[in-house]
Tab-separated table of N, CA and C in Angstrom:
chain	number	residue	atom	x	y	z
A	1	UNK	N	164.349	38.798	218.693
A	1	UNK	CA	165.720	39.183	218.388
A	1	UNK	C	166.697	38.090	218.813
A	2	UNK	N	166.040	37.694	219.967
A	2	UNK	CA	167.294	36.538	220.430
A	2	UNK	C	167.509	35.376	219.724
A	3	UNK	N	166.361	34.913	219.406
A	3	UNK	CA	166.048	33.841	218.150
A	3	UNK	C	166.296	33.920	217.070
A	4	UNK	N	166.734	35.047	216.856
A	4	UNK	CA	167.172	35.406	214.849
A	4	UNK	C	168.290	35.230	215.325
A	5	UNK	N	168.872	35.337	216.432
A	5	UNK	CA	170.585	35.647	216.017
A	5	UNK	C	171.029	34.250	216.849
A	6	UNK	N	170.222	33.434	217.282
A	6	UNK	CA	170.748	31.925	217.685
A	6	UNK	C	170.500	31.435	216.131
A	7	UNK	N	169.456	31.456	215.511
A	7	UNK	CA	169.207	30.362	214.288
A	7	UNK	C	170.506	31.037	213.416
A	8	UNK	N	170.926	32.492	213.388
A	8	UNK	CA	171.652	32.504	212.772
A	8	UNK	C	173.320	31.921	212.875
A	9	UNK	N	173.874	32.014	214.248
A	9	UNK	CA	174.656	31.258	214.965
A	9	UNK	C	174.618	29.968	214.255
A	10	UNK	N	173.490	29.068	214.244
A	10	UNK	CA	173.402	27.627	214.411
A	10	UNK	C	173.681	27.705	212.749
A	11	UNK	N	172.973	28.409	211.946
A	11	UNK	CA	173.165	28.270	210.251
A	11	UNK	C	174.515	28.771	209.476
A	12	UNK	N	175.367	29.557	210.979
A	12	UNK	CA	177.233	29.873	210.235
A	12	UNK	C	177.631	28.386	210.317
A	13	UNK	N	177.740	27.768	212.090
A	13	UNK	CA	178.467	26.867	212.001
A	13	UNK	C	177.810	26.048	211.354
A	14	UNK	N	176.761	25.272	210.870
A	14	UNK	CA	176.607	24.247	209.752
A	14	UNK	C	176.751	24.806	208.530
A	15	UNK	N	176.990	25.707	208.138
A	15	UNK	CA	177.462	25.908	206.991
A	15	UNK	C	179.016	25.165	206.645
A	16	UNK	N	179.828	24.935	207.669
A	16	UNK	CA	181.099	24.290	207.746
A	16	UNK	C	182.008	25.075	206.586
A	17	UNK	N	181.892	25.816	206.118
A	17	UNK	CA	183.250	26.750	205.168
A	17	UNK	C	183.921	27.248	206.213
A	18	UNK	N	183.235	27.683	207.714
A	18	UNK	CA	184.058	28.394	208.385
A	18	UNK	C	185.371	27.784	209.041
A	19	UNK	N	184.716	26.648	209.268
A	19	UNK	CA	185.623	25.891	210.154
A	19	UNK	C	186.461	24.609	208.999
A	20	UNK	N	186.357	24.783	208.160
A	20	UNK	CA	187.355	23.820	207.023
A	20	UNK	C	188.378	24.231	207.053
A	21	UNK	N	189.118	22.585	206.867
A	21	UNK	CA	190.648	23.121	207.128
A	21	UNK	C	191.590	23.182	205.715
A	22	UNK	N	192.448	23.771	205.890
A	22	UNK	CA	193.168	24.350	204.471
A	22	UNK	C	193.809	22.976	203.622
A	23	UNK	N	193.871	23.238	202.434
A	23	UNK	CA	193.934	22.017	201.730
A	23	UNK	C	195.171	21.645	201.482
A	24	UNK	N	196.064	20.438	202.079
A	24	UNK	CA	197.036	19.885	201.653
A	24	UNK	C	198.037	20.342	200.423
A	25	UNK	N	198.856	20.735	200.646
A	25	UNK	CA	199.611	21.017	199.147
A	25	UNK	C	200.698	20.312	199.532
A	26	UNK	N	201.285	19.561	200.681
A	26	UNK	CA	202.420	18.743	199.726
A	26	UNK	C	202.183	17.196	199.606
A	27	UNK	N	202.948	16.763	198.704
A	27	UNK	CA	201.971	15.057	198.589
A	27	UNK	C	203.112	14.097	199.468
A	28	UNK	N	202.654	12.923	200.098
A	28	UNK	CA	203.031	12.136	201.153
A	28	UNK	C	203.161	10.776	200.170
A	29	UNK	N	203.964	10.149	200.019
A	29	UNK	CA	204.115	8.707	199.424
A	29	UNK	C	204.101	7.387	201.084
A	30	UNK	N	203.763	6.834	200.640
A	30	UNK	CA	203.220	5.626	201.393
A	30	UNK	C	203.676	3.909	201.075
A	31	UNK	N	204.042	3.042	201.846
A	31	UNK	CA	205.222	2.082	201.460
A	31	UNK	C	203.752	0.822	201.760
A	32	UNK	N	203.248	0.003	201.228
A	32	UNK	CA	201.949	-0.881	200.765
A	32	UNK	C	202.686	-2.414	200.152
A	33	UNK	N	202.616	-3.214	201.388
A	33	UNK	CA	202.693	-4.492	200.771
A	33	UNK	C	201.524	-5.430	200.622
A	34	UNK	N	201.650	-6.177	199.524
A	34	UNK	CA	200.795	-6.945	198.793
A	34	UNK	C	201.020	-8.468	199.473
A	35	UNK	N	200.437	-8.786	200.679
A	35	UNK	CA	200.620	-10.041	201.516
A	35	UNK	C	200.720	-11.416	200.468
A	36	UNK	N	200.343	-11.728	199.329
A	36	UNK	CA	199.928	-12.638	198.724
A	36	UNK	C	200.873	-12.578	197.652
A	37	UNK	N	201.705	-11.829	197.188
A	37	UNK	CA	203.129	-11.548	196.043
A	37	UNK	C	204.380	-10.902	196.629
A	38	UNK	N	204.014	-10.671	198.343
A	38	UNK	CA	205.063	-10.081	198.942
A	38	UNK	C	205.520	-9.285	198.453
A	39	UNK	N	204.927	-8.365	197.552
A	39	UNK	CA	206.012	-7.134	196.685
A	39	UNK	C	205.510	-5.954	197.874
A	40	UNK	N	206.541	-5.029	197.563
A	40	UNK	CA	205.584	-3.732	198.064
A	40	UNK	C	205.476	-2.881	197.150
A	41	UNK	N	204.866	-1.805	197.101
A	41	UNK	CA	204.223	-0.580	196.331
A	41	UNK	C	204.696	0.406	196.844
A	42	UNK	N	204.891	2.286	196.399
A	42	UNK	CA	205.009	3.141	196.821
A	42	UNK	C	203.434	3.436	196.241
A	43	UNK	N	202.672	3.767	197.408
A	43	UNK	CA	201.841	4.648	196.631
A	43	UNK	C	201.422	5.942	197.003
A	44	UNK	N	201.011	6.985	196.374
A	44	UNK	CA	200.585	8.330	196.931
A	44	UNK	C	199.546	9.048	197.833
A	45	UNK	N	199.026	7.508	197.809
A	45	UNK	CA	197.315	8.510	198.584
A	45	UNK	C	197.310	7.504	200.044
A	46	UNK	N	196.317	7.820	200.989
A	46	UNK	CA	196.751	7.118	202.167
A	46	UNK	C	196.534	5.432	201.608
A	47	UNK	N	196.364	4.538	202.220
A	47	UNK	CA	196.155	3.302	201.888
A	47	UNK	C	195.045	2.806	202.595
A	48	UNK	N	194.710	2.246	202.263
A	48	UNK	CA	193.212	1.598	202.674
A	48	UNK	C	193.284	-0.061	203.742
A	49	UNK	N	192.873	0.099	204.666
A	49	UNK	CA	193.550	-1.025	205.562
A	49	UNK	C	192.251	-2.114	205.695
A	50	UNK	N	191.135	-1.446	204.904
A	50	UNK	CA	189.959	-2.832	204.674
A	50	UNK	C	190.496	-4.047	203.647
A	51	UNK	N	191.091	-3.812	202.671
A	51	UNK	CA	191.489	-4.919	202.112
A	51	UNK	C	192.286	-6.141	202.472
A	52	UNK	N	192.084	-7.242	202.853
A	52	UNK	CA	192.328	-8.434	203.279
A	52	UNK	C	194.332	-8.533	202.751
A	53	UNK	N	194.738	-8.745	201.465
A	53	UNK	CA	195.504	-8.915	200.998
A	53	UNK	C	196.533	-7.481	201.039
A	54	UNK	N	195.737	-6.076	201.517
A	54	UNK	CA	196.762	-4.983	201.386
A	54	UNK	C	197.185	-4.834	202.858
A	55	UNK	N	198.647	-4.532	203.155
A	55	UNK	CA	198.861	-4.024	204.561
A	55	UNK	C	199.929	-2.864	204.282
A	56	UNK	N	199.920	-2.130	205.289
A	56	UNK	CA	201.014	-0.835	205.326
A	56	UNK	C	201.851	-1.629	205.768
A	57	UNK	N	203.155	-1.429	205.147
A	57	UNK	CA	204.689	-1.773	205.412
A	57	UNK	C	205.259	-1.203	206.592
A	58	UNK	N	205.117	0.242	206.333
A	58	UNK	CA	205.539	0.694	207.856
A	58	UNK	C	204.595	2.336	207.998
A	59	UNK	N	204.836	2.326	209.265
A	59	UNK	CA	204.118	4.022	209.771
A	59	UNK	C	204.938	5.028	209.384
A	60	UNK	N	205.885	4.779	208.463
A	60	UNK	CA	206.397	6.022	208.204
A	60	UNK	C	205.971	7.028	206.606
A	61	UNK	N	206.256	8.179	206.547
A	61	UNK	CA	205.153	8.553	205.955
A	61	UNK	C	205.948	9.726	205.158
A	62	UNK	N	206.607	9.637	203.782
A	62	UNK	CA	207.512	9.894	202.902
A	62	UNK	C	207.175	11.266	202.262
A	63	UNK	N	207.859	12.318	202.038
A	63	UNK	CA	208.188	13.630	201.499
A	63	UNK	C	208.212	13.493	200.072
A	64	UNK	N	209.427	12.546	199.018
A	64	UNK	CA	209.553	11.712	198.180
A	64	UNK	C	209.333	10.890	198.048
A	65	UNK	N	208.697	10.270	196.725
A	65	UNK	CA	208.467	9.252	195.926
A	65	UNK	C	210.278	8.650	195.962
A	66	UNK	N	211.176	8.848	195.315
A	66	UNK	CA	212.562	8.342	195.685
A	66	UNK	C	212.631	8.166	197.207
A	67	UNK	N	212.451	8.891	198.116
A	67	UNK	CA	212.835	8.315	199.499
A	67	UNK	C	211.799	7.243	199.693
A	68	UNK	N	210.585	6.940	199.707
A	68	UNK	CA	209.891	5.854	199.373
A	68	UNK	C	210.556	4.994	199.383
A	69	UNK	N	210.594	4.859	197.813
A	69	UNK	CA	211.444	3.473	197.235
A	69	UNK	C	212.931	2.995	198.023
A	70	UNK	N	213.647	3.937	198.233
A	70	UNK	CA	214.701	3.586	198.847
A	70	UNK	C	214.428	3.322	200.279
A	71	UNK	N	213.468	3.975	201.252
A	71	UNK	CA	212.789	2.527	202.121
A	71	UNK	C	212.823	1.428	201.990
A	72	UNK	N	211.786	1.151	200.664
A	72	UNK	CA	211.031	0.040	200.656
A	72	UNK	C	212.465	-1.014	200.547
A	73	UNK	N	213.463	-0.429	199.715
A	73	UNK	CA	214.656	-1.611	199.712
A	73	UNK	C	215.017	-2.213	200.842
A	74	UNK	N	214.816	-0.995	201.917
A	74	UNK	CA	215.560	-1.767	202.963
A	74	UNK	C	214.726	-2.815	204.028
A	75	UNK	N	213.246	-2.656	203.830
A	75	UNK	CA	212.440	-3.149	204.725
A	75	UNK	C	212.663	-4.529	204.441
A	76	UNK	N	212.047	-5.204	205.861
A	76	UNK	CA	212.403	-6.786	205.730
A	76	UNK	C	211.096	-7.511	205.113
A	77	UNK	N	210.145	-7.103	205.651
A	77	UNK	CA	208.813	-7.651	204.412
A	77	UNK	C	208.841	-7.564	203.178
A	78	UNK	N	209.334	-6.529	202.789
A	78	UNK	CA	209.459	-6.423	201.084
A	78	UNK	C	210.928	-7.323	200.217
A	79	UNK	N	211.612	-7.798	200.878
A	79	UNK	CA	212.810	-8.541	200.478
A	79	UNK	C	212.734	-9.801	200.584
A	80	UNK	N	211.396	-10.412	200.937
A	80	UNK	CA	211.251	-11.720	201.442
A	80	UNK	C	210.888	-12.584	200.006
């Protein structure tokens, strides 16, 4: 008895549905400069910091696509 209800224990939590966390519904825009054209990007999904030539502009982390962009005007990397 004790053993049916540990293996069963051990087979909820790896099942992992229990413990997943609820899925994102609002979207985050993200400010991405291009080291090598100095432009920056707004983009929507997080950014990827393995790429040699991509860097995040700044840690801040946008509600709007318009508030984005109107960041990105003011940052000093992206005006260079």
């Amino acid at each position: 008895m004790k053993r049916s209800l540990v293996c069963f224990v051990l087979l909820t939590m790896l099942d992992g549905s229990a413990f997943s966390q609820a899925a994102k519904t609002e979207r985050a825009f993200y400010i991405v400069l291009n080291s090598v054209t100095k432009s920056c990007t707004v983009v929507d999904k997080v950014p990827r910091t393995d790429t040699p030539n991509i860097t995040v502009a700044t840690d801040a982390i946008y509600k709007t696509r318009a508030e984005a962009e109107m960041a990105a005007k003011t940052l000093t990397p992206c005006n260079q």
